[in-house]
Short mmCIF file of C-alpha atoms in Angstrom, two decimals:
data_model
loop_
_atom_site.label_atom_id
_atom_site.label_comp_id
_atom_site.label_asym_id
_atom_site.label_seq_id
_atom_site.Cartn_x
_atom_site.Cartn_y
_atom_site.Cartn_z
CA MET A 1 115.82 88.87 98.35
CA PRO A 2 118.96 89.51 95.41
CA THR A 3 118.70 85.94 93.51
CA GLY A 4 121.84 84.20 92.39
CA ALA A 5 122.79 81.84 89.74
CA GLY A 6 124.61 84.00 86.99
CA SER A 7 123.81 87.12 88.32
CA SER A 8 126.65 89.49 89.13
CA PRO A 9 126.95 93.45 90.04
CA THR A 10 126.21 94.43 86.35
CA PHE A 11 123.38 92.18 86.33
CA PRO A 12 121.74 92.19 89.15
CA ALA A 13 118.23 90.41 89.71
CA LEU A 14 115.70 90.79 92.27
CA GLY A 15 113.15 88.45 92.95
CA ILE A 16 110.12 87.88 95.86
CA GLY A 17 110.40 90.50 98.38
CA MET A 18 110.84 94.05 97.02
CA ASP A 19 108.91 95.98 95.12
CA SER A 20 109.88 94.97 91.40
CA CYS A 21 111.37 91.82 90.05
CA VAL A 22 114.11 92.29 87.74
CA ILE A 23 115.29 89.52 85.77
CA PRO A 24 118.48 89.60 83.30
CA LEU A 25 117.89 89.30 79.81
CA ARG A 26 119.59 86.84 77.92
CA HIS A 27 120.52 89.72 75.42
CA GLY A 28 122.69 92.98 74.93
CA GLY A 29 122.96 93.51 79.19
CA LEU A 30 119.10 94.18 79.58
CA SER A 31 117.12 93.52 81.95
CA LEU A 32 113.41 93.06 82.64
CA VAL A 33 111.90 94.86 85.50
CA GLN A 34 107.92 94.25 85.98
CA THR A 35 105.63 94.80 88.65
CA THR A 36 101.94 93.81 89.57
CA ASP A 37 99.08 95.35 91.84
CA PHE A 38 94.96 95.51 92.25
CA PHE A 39 93.15 96.25 94.99
CA TYR A 40 89.25 97.13 95.95
CA PRO A 41 87.52 100.45 95.55
CA LEU A 42 88.60 102.83 98.59
CA VAL A 43 87.18 106.18 96.76
CA GLU A 44 83.74 107.07 95.82
CA ASP A 45 84.65 108.43 92.51
CA PRO A 46 85.41 105.75 90.15
CA TYR A 47 87.53 108.20 87.73
CA MET A 48 90.13 108.78 90.70
CA MET A 49 90.14 104.77 91.55
CA GLY A 50 91.32 104.26 88.08
CA ARG A 51 93.90 106.97 88.59
CA ILE A 52 94.91 105.42 91.81
CA ALA A 53 95.10 101.85 90.48
CA CYS A 54 97.36 102.68 87.88
CA ALA A 55 99.61 105.32 90.26
CA ASN A 56 99.81 102.57 92.53
CA VAL A 57 101.15 100.02 90.21
CA LEU A 58 103.71 102.26 88.03
CA SER A 59 104.64 103.04 92.34
CA ASP A 60 106.67 99.92 91.93
CA LEU A 61 109.02 101.13 89.08
CA TYR A 62 109.50 104.45 90.37
CA ALA A 63 110.60 102.58 93.92
CA MET A 64 113.40 101.31 91.66
CA GLY A 65 114.38 105.01 90.38
CA ILE A 66 113.03 103.86 86.82
CA THR A 67 111.02 106.69 85.09
CA GLU A 68 109.85 104.90 81.92
CA CYS A 69 107.10 102.19 81.85
CA ASP A 70 107.36 100.23 78.29
CA ASN A 71 103.83 98.44 78.69
CA MET A 72 100.61 98.54 80.99
CA LEU A 73 98.10 95.85 81.56
CA MET A 74 95.15 96.61 83.05
CA LEU A 75 93.21 94.05 85.65
CA LEU A 76 89.80 94.67 85.96
CA SER A 77 86.90 92.91 87.87
CA VAL A 78 83.30 94.12 88.01
CA SER A 79 80.95 93.50 90.58
CA GLN A 80 78.27 90.90 90.01
CA SER A 81 75.80 92.67 92.58
CA MET A 82 75.77 95.88 90.18
CA SER A 83 73.02 96.73 87.97
CA GLU A 84 73.59 97.22 84.16
CA GLU A 85 73.13 100.95 84.34
CA GLU A 86 75.86 101.09 87.13
CA ARG A 87 78.15 98.97 85.10
CA GLU A 88 77.76 100.94 82.02
CA LYS A 89 78.21 104.51 84.26
CA VAL A 90 80.95 103.37 86.93
CA THR A 91 83.16 100.77 84.61
CA PRO A 92 84.22 103.40 81.98
CA LEU A 93 85.19 105.86 84.32
CA MET A 94 87.38 103.87 86.09
CA VAL A 95 89.14 102.45 82.81
CA LYS A 96 89.35 106.16 81.94
CA GLY A 97 91.08 107.26 85.03
CA PHE A 98 93.37 104.47 84.33
CA ARG A 99 94.62 105.28 81.22
CA ASP A 100 95.05 108.49 81.94
CA ALA A 101 97.25 108.07 84.89
CA ALA A 102 99.12 105.78 82.80
CA GLU A 103 99.73 108.37 79.61
CA GLU A 104 100.76 110.47 82.34
CA GLY A 105 103.14 108.40 83.30
CA GLY A 106 104.49 107.97 79.84
CA THR A 107 103.08 104.70 78.71
CA ALA A 108 99.84 103.11 77.28
CA VAL A 109 97.04 100.01 78.27
CA THR A 110 97.61 97.69 75.59
CA GLY A 111 95.22 95.03 77.30
CA GLY A 112 94.71 93.21 80.30
CA GLN A 113 91.68 90.90 81.65
CA THR A 114 88.46 91.68 82.36
CA VAL A 115 86.40 89.45 84.63
CA VAL A 116 82.74 89.41 86.59
CA ASN A 117 83.43 89.07 90.17
CA PRO A 118 81.89 89.34 93.36
CA TRP A 119 83.78 92.29 93.97
CA ILE A 120 84.95 95.28 92.46
CA ILE A 121 88.95 95.15 91.62
CA ILE A 122 91.01 97.33 89.69
CA GLY A 123 94.79 96.95 89.00
CA GLY A 124 97.33 96.12 86.63
CA VAL A 125 100.74 94.96 85.27
CA ALA A 126 104.16 97.34 84.47
CA THR A 127 106.50 96.64 82.46
CA VAL A 128 109.67 97.67 81.18
CA VAL A 129 113.05 96.60 79.52
CA CYS A 130 116.09 98.90 81.07
CA GLN A 131 119.83 99.31 80.94
CA PRO A 132 121.78 98.97 84.69
CA ASN A 133 122.38 102.64 84.83
CA GLU A 134 118.13 102.92 84.54
CA PHE A 135 117.26 101.47 87.89
CA ILE A 136 119.04 101.72 91.48
CA MET A 137 118.90 98.50 93.20
CA PRO A 138 117.73 99.29 96.60
CA ASP A 139 120.19 97.53 98.71
CA SER A 140 123.26 100.08 98.98
CA ALA A 141 122.11 102.54 101.87
CA VAL A 142 125.18 103.52 104.30
CA VAL A 143 125.44 105.02 108.06
CA GLY A 144 124.90 108.28 107.93
CA ASP A 145 122.20 108.48 105.29
CA VAL A 146 119.50 110.52 105.87
CA LEU A 147 115.48 108.92 105.11
CA VAL A 148 113.17 111.01 102.74
CA LEU A 149 109.59 110.52 102.15
CA THR A 150 107.71 112.02 99.33
CA LYS A 151 103.71 111.72 100.38
CA PRO A 152 102.44 112.47 103.78
CA LEU A 153 100.82 109.32 105.52
CA GLY A 154 97.25 108.81 106.84
CA THR A 155 95.58 108.18 103.63
CA GLN A 156 93.57 105.06 105.01
CA VAL A 157 92.62 106.55 108.09
CA ALA A 158 91.34 109.41 105.71
CA VAL A 159 89.40 107.32 103.69
CA ASN A 160 87.72 105.46 106.61
CA ALA A 161 87.00 108.71 108.29
CA HIS A 162 85.26 109.99 105.21
CA GLN A 163 83.26 106.97 105.23
CA TRP A 164 82.70 107.57 109.04
CA LEU A 165 80.64 110.87 108.07
CA ASP A 166 77.58 108.42 107.73
CA ASN A 167 78.44 106.09 110.67
CA PRO A 168 76.76 107.21 113.73
CA GLU A 169 78.65 104.60 115.82
CA ARG A 170 82.08 105.29 114.32
CA TRP A 171 81.79 108.92 113.61
CA ASN A 172 80.79 109.59 117.76
CA LYS A 173 84.13 108.10 118.56
CA VAL A 174 86.14 110.91 116.63
CA LYS A 175 83.65 114.19 116.31
CA MET A 176 85.47 115.32 119.32
CA VAL A 177 88.84 115.61 117.77
CA VAL A 178 87.87 116.34 114.16
CA SER A 179 84.84 118.52 112.47
CA ARG A 180 82.90 117.23 109.32
CA GLU A 181 84.89 119.90 107.27
CA GLU A 182 88.51 118.49 108.23
CA VAL A 183 87.77 115.26 107.41
CA GLU A 184 86.12 116.30 104.00
CA LEU A 185 89.31 118.20 103.42
CA ALA A 186 91.48 115.39 104.56
CA TYR A 187 89.85 112.59 102.09
CA GLN A 188 90.26 115.17 99.12
CA GLU A 189 94.08 115.50 100.23
CA ALA A 190 94.70 111.69 100.25
CA MET A 191 92.69 111.52 97.04
CA PHE A 192 94.95 114.06 95.25
CA ASN A 193 98.02 112.46 97.09
CA MET A 194 96.81 108.49 95.89
CA ALA A 195 96.65 109.81 92.19
CA THR A 196 100.11 111.82 91.94
CA LEU A 197 102.22 109.19 90.19
CA ASN A 198 106.00 109.11 92.05
CA ARG A 199 107.73 109.84 88.84
CA THR A 200 109.42 113.32 89.58
CA ALA A 201 110.72 111.32 92.97
CA ALA A 202 112.01 108.68 91.12
CA GLY A 203 113.54 110.74 88.68
CA LEU A 204 115.56 112.81 91.29
CA MET A 205 116.69 109.80 92.93
CA HIS A 206 119.58 109.59 89.98
CA THR A 207 119.93 113.35 90.73
CA PHE A 208 120.97 113.11 94.08
CA ASN A 209 122.33 109.84 94.23
CA ALA A 210 119.54 107.58 96.22
CA HIS A 211 120.96 104.53 97.70
CA ALA A 212 117.95 102.31 97.98
CA ALA A 213 114.38 103.39 98.20
CA THR A 214 110.99 101.30 98.42
CA ASP A 215 107.22 102.64 98.12
CA ILE A 216 104.85 102.97 101.07
CA THR A 217 102.04 100.94 100.96
CA GLY A 218 100.00 97.96 102.86
CA PHE A 219 102.42 97.73 105.38
CA GLY A 220 103.00 100.88 106.43
CA ILE A 221 105.77 103.25 106.81
CA LEU A 222 107.49 100.68 109.60
CA GLY A 223 106.81 97.97 107.91
CA HIS A 224 108.40 98.72 104.24
CA SER A 225 111.13 100.37 105.93
CA GLN A 226 111.65 96.98 107.93
CA ASN A 227 111.26 95.42 104.19
CA LEU A 228 113.99 98.14 102.73
CA ALA A 229 116.28 97.62 105.83
CA LYS A 230 116.72 93.50 105.16
CA GLN A 231 117.61 94.04 101.53
CA GLN A 232 120.54 96.13 102.53
CA ARG A 233 124.40 94.52 102.00
CA ASN A 234 125.69 96.92 104.41
CA GLU A 235 124.90 96.43 108.26
CA VAL A 236 122.79 99.76 108.96
CA SER A 237 119.56 100.10 110.67
CA PHE A 238 116.66 102.27 109.68
CA VAL A 239 115.23 104.88 112.91
CA ILE A 240 112.82 107.11 112.00
CA HIS A 241 111.97 110.21 113.80
CA ASN A 242 109.51 112.40 112.22
CA LEU A 243 105.97 111.02 110.59
CA PRO A 244 104.45 113.37 108.37
CA ILE A 245 100.87 112.66 108.39
CA ILE A 246 97.54 114.84 106.78
CA ALA A 247 96.39 117.29 109.43
CA LYS A 248 93.79 115.52 111.96
CA MET A 249 94.84 112.16 110.90
CA ALA A 250 96.90 111.15 114.18
CA ALA A 251 94.24 112.43 115.93
CA VAL A 252 91.67 110.81 114.44
CA SER A 253 93.57 107.34 114.50
CA LYS A 254 94.32 107.76 118.08
CA ALA A 255 90.68 107.97 119.29
CA SER A 256 89.08 105.40 117.44
CA GLY A 257 91.70 103.15 118.57
CA ARG A 258 92.44 101.56 114.92
CA PHE A 259 95.32 102.38 112.40
CA GLY A 260 98.45 102.50 114.32
CA LEU A 261 99.31 105.37 112.60
CA LEU A 262 101.71 106.65 115.00
CA GLN A 263 103.15 103.24 115.62
CA GLY A 264 103.62 103.36 111.57
CA THR A 265 101.79 99.89 111.17
CA SER A 266 98.60 101.67 109.23
CA ALA A 267 98.55 101.05 105.62
CA GLU A 268 98.81 103.52 103.45
CA THR A 269 97.48 103.48 99.38
CA SER A 270 99.78 104.46 96.54
CA GLY A 271 102.17 105.79 99.23
CA GLY A 272 105.35 108.22 99.05
CA LEU A 273 108.58 106.95 98.18
CA LEU A 274 110.53 106.62 101.33
CA ILE A 275 114.48 107.30 99.84
CA CYS A 276 118.09 106.55 101.82
CA LEU A 277 120.08 109.47 100.08
CA PRO A 278 123.37 111.07 101.35
CA ARG A 279 123.08 113.36 104.27
CA GLU A 280 124.28 116.45 102.03
CA GLN A 281 121.85 115.78 99.21
CA ALA A 282 118.84 115.40 101.40
CA ALA A 283 117.76 118.47 101.83
CA ARG A 284 118.56 119.91 98.37
CA PHE A 285 116.20 116.66 96.68
CA CYS A 286 113.43 118.09 99.00
CA SER A 287 113.47 121.68 97.98
CA GLU A 288 114.14 120.54 94.16
CA ILE A 289 110.93 118.67 94.14
CA LYS A 290 108.94 121.38 95.67
CA SER A 291 109.74 123.29 92.45
CA SER A 292 107.10 124.58 90.21
CA LYS A 293 108.94 123.06 87.00
CA TYR A 294 107.37 119.59 88.24
CA GLY A 295 103.87 120.68 88.26
CA GLU A 296 101.86 120.85 91.54
CA GLY A 297 101.74 118.99 94.47
CA HIS A 298 104.79 117.31 95.23
CA GLN A 299 106.63 117.36 98.63
CA ALA A 300 109.03 116.04 100.91
CA TRP A 301 110.47 115.34 104.32
CA ILE A 302 113.38 114.00 105.99
CA VAL A 303 112.06 111.66 108.33
CA GLY A 304 115.01 109.44 110.01
CA ILE A 305 118.18 108.51 109.42
CA VAL A 306 120.86 105.28 108.54
CA GLU A 307 122.70 104.19 111.54
CA LYS A 308 124.75 101.13 112.22
CA GLY A 309 122.69 97.87 112.73
CA ASN A 310 121.29 94.84 112.04
CA ARG A 311 119.23 95.63 109.37
CA THR A 312 116.22 96.46 111.62
CA ALA A 313 113.99 99.44 111.27
CA ARG A 314 112.42 101.51 114.22
CA ILE A 315 110.22 104.08 115.18
CA ILE A 316 111.41 105.94 117.92
CA ASP A 317 108.99 106.35 121.33
CA LYS A 318 107.64 109.74 120.61
CA PRO A 319 108.27 110.62 117.17
CA ARG A 320 107.38 114.57 115.44
CA VAL A 321 104.31 114.46 113.68
CA ILE A 322 104.24 117.05 111.07
CA GLU A 323 100.63 117.82 110.43
CA VAL A 324 100.60 118.49 106.76
CA LEU A 325 97.58 120.78 105.72
CA PRO A 326 95.37 119.85 102.86
CA ARG A 327 95.62 122.14 100.01
CA GLY A 328 91.96 123.08 100.23
CA ALA A 329 92.35 124.19 103.76
CA THR A 330 95.12 126.09 102.96
CA ALA A 331 93.07 127.84 99.74
CA ALA A 332 90.62 128.39 102.83
CA ALA A 333 92.47 130.07 105.28
CA LEU A 334 93.98 132.50 102.45
CA ALA A 335 90.54 133.21 101.89
CA HIS A 336 89.31 134.00 105.41
CA ASP A 337 92.60 135.87 105.65
CA SER A 338 91.85 137.83 102.66
CA SER A 339 87.89 138.50 103.45
CA ASN A 340 89.02 139.68 107.28
CA ALA A 341 91.76 142.06 105.77
CA SER A 342 89.73 143.71 103.23
CA SER A 343 86.57 143.84 105.86
CA GLU A 344 89.08 145.56 108.10
CA PRO A 345 88.85 149.29 108.33
CA SER A 346 91.76 151.40 106.90
CA SER A 347 93.44 153.35 109.37
#
């Protein structure tokens, strides 16, 4: 929530409740922006787990439109139930993944804390000192704005479905709606998305005059939309019409009777940014982020609108599900098509 004494439009302050704290400093019109996050492993690859953990921490800065990070600390807990050999193999890979993602974000890990614990935990603390024009306070949505999402939903469903491949009781509930190959592809897509930095989207928030943003993580798209709506200075509400979801994961969520993906309550890890953009800018933002100059894998969809209201958010009764094909599926389909084409007799 915006905090009080001594803060002004020139030196805004943001405390508990949003993605990062923004603390006006005593010197030079600068603000300290800081965030922390950590969680337990959710993918099998320790290196990718490190990358995802770092991307997740940085994402809270990116949600403020901040593209730089001055310092990164790493928080690491090694499980006491692991053997010495397991620790020596797994821990350096997690650390390397975390460091590589930090480097991709233009920063470096300068310290942190490592402990032994019943569970593996990985996370960090990201810190940056900013001028006011370097960040976008998440409070200026206006009626007529459009909501844009920069990663598909369904990461938790994909990760769980992948674990169920070895659990007959769980797998039997969903095998009628999804194949093993589709689950593998969804899992790989989820892992790739979670490890992708939201840095490009953060930069484009400035280019296209974003009014507010948040990142979609543990409370799902509805929870984070509601949280963002509460921060708005204007009397507005958010209405979500479209849900871009990793292919087949909506059906898995429904068949399993868990998650609440279509209700917007399914947790995401290192999800995309949900951005309030002026209506005339939204389509251009979505087009620009897909440009090859930003590298592979960036996507965006228009998912809703900002209307007059009392600072709430909701998903319509029957939202349109956009099935987002995993990149591997696209490649496999193209390979399949080309092999079919080459085997067809020429006329």
